[in-house]
Coordinates of C-alpha atoms in Angstrom, one line a residue:
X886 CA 116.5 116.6 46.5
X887 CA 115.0 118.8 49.4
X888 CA 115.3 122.0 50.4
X889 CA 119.1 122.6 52.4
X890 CA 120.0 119.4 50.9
X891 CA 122.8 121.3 48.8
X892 CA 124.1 124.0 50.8
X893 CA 127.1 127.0 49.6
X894 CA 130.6 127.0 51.3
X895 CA 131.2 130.6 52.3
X896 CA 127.7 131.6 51.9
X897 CA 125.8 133.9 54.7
X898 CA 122.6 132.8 53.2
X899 CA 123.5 129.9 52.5
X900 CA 125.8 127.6 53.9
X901 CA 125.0 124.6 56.0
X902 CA 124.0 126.1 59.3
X903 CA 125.2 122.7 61.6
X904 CA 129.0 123.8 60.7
X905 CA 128.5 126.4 62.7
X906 CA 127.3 124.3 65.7
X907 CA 129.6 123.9 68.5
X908 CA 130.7 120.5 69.7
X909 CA 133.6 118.6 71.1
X910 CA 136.1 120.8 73.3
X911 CA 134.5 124.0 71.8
X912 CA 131.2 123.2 73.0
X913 CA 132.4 122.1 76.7
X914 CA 134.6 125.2 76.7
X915 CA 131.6 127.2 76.5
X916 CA 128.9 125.6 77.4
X917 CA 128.3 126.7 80.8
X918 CA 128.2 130.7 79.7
X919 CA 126.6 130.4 77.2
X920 CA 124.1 127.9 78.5
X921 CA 123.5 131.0 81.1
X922 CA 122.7 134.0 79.4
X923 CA 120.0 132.2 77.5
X924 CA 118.7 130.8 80.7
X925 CA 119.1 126.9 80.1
X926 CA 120.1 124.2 82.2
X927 CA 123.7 122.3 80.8
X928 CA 121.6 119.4 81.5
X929 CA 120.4 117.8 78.3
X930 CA 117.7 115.3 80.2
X931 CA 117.0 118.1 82.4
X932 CA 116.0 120.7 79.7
X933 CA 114.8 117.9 77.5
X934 CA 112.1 117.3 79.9
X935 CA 110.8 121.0 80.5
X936 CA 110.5 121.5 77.2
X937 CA 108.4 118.3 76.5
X938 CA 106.3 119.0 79.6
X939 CA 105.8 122.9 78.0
X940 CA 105.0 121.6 75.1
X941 CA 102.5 119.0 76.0
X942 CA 100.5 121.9 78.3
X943 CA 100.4 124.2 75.2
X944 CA 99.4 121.7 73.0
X945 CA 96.5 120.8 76.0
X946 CA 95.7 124.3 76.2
X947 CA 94.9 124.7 72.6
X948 CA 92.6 121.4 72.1
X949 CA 90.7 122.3 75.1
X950 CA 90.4 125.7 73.1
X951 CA 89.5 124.2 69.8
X952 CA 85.5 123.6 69.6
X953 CA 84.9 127.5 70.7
X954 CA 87.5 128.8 68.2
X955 CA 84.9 129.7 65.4
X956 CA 88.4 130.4 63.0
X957 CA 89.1 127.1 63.0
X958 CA 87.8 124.1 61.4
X959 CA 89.4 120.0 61.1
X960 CA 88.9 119.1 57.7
X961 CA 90.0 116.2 55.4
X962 CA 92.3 116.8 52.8
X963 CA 92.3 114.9 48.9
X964 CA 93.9 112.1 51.2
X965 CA 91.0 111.7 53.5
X966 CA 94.2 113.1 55.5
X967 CA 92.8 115.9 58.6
X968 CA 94.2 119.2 58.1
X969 CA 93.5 122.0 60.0
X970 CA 92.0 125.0 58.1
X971 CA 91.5 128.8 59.6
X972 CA 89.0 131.4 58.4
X973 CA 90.8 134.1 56.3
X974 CA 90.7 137.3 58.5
X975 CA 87.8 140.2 57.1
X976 CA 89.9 142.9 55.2
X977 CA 89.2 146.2 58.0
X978 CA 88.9 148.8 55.1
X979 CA 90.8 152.2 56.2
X980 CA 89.0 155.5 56.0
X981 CA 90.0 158.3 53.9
X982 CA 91.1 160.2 57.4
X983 CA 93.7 157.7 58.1
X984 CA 94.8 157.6 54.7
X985 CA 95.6 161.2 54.8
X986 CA 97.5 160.9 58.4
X987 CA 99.5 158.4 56.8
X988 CA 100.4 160.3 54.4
X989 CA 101.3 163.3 56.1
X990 CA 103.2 160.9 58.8
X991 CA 105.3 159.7 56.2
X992 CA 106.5 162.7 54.7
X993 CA 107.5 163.9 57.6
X994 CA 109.7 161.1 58.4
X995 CA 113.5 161.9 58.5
X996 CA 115.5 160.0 55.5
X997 CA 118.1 158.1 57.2
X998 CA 120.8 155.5 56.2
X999 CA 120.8 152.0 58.2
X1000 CA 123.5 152.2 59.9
X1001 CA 122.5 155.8 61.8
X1002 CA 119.5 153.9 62.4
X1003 CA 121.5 150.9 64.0
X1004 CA 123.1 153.7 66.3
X1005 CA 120.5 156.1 66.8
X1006 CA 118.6 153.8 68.1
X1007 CA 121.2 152.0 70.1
X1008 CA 121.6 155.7 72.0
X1009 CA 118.0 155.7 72.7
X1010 CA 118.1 151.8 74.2
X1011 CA 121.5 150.7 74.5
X1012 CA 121.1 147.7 73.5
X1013 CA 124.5 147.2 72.8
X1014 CA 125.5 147.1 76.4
X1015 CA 123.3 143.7 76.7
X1016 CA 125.7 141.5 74.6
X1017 CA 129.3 140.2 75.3
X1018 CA 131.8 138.6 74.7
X1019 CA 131.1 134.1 74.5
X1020 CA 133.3 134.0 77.1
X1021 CA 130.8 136.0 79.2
X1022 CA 134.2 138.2 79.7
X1023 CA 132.5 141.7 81.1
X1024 CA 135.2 143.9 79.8
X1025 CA 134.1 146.5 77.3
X1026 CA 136.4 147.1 74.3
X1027 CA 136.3 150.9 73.2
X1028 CA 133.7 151.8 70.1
X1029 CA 132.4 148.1 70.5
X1030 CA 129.0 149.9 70.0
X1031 CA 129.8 151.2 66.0
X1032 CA 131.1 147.6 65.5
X1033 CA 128.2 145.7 66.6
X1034 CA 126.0 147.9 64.5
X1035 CA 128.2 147.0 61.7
X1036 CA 128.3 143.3 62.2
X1037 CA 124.6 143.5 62.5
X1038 CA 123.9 145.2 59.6
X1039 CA 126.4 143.0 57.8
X1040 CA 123.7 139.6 58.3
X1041 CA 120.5 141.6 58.6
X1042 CA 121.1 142.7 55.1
X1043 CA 123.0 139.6 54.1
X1044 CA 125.8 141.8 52.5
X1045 CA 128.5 140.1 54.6
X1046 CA 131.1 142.2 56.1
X1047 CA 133.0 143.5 53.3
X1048 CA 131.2 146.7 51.9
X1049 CA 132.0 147.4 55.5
X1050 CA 135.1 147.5 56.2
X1051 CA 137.3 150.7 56.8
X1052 CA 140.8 150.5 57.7
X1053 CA 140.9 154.1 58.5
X1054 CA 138.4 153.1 61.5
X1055 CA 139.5 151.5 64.4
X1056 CA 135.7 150.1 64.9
X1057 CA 135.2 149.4 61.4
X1058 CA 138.5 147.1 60.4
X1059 CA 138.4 143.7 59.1
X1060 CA 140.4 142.4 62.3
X1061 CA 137.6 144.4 64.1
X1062 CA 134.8 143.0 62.4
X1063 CA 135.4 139.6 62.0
X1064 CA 136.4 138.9 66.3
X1065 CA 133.0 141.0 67.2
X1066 CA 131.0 138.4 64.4
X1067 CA 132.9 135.5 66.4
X1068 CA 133.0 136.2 69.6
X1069 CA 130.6 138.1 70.9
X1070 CA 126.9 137.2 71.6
X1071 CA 123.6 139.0 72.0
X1072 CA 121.7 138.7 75.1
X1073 CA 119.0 140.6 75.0
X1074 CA 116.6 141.6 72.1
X1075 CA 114.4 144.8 72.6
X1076 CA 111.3 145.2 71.1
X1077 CA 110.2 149.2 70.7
X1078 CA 106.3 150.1 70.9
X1079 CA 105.1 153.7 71.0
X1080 CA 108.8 154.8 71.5
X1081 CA 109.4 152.7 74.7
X1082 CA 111.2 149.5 75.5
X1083 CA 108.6 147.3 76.9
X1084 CA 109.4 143.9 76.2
X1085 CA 113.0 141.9 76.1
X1086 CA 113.4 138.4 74.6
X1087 CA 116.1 135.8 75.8
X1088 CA 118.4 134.9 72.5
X1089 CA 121.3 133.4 72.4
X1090 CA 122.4 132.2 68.4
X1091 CA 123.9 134.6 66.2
X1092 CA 122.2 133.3 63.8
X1093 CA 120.5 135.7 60.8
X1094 CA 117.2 134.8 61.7
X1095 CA 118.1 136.4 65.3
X1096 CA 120.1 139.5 63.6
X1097 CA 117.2 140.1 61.7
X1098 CA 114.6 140.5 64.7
X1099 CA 116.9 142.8 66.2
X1100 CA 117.7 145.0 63.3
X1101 CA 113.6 145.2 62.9
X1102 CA 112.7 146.1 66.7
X1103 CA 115.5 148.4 66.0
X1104 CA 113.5 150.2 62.9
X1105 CA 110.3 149.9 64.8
X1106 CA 111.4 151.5 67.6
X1107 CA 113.5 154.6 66.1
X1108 CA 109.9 154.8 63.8
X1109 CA 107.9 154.6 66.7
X1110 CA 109.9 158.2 68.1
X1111 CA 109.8 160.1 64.7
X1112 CA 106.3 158.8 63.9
X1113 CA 105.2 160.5 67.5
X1114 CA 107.4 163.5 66.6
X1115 CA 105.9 163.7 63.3
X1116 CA 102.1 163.5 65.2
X1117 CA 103.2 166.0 67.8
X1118 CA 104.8 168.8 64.7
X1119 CA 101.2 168.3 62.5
X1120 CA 98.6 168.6 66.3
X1121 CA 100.6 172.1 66.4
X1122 CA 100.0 172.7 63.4
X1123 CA 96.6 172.5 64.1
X1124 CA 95.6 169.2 62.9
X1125 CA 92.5 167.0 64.2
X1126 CA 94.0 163.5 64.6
X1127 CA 91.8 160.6 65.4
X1128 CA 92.5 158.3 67.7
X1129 CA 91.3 155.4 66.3
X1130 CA 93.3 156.7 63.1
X1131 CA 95.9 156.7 65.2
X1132 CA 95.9 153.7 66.8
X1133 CA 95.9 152.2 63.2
X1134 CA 99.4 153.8 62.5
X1135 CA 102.2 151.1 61.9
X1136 CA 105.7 151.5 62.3
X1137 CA 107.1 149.4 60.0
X1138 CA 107.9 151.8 57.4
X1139 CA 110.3 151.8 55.3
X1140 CA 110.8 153.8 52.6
X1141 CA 112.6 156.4 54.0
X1142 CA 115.6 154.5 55.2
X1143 CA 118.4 153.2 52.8
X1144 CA 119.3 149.9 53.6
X1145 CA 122.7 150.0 50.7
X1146 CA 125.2 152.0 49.2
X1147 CA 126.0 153.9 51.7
X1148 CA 127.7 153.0 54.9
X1149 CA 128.3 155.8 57.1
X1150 CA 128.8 155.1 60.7
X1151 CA 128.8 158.5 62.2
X1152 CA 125.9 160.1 64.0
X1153 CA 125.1 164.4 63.8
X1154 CA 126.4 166.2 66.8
X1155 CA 122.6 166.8 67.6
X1156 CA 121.8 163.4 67.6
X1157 CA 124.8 162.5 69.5
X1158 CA 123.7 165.6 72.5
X1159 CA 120.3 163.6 72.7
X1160 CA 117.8 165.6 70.1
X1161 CA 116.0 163.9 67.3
X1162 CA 116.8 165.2 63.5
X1163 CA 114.6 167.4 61.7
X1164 CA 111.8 165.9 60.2
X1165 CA 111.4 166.3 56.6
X1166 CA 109.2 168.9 55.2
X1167 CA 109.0 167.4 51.6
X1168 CA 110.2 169.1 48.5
X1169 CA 111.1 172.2 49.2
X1170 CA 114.0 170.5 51.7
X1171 CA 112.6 172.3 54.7
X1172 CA 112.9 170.8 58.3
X1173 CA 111.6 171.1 61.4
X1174 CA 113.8 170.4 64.6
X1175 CA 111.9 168.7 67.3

């Protein structure tokens, strides 16, 4: 037995992902929109041959790459099989200045729950506005953004929809839920650097693996703003910062949001007016509003 040769009915995780494929009158119903937003031709032979032809130049471009690439090296495996083996990368030691600036960054991070994150976020992108409905239907249902979040946190965290649902919410009902997880598909994924939106990726499945990029450029991004708000707070406070220390900052932190348990859906009034929240000012619960 192989690995996905026994799948879970009901499972996010998982369940066979082919019953969730499309086909017959579904597929020709919505093949044509959905073929557009992730830019492919409805021509099977068409795209089939594109894709061969890109991958054939890639693969090209690589061997002619191959002697001058001093990381990699053809060997033979116990099988007298070739394998390809690639130099482990030298460890880059960090200095005790960056150590220290990452240590003050992440104190000063604000605590958050995931799903402010999901919305904070989606205020400072709107990324939300780049998906829609499979039937590439442009109307805009009212709150759509609070359920999206939801649906998004519900496979990025592979808790399913349940622990979400809230009757008492028009955005956050089982009815609610389940037709945004159905129907609607996202477009566009943004990927946030230095608190800007400078790249976009073509998707199309709304598959976990896809949910899951998002929710991440969706931490990295609201990171990337508090980690430059948390940089900006310590330079007036007088503090020399490297730039090469800097530079060597990453914003995939983590500790200070809460991924479960808690499942609010409701942004602060200054968040919601445009300002960022407070940053933290450790244990004496102080904050600083920036």
């Amino acid at each position: 037995m192989r690995s996905r040769d026994l799948h879970v009915v009901q499972s996010e995780r998982w369940c066979d992902p082919r019953a969730k494929l499309l086909s017959g009158a579904a597929w020709e119903q919505h093949k044509i929109p959905v073929c557009r937003s992730l830019n492919l031709s409805t021509d099977f032979d068409e795209q089939f041959r594109y894709l061969s032809a890109k991958l054939e130049n890639t693969y090209q471009d690589v061997l002619k790459r191959l002697p001058k690439n001093d990381a990699v090296e053809i060997v033979k495996n116990n099988k007298g099989k070739d394998r390809i083996k690639l130099s482990r990368l030298e460890k880059i030691d960090e200095p005790d200045s960056l150590k220290i600036l990452k240590d003050k960054v992440d104190k000063l991070m604000p605590r958050i729950d995931f799903p402010e994150l999901l919305l904070e976020t989606n205020r400072m992108s709107d990324f939300t506005d780049e998906c829609s409905h499979i039937s590439d239907n442009n109307s805009r249902v009212s709150g759509i953004e609070v359920s999206l979040c939801a649906v998004i946190m519900a496979d990025a965290c592979n808790i399913g929809l349940e622990p979400l649902i809230n009757e008492d919410s028009p955005q956050l009902t089982r009815n609610r839920l389940s037709w945004v997880q159905q129907n609607s598909l996202a477009r566009t994924v943004y990927h946030g650097r230095r608190g800007e939106i400078h790249e976009k990726y073509r998707e199309g499945q709304e598959d976990q693996l896809n949910v899951l990029g998002l929710a991440t450029n969706a931490i990295v991004l609201w990171n990337t703003v508090y980690m430059q708000a948390a940089l900006d707070h310590l330079r007036t406070q007088g503090e020399v910062i490297k730039e090469e220390d800097e530079a060597r900052l990453s914003p995939l932190g983590r500790k200070h949001i809460n991924f479960l348990g808690h499942f609010s859906f409701m942004l602060p009034q200054d968040v919601i007016e445009g300002q960022l929240r407070p940053l933290n000012m450790g244990l004496n619960h102080q904050t600083v509003v920036v």
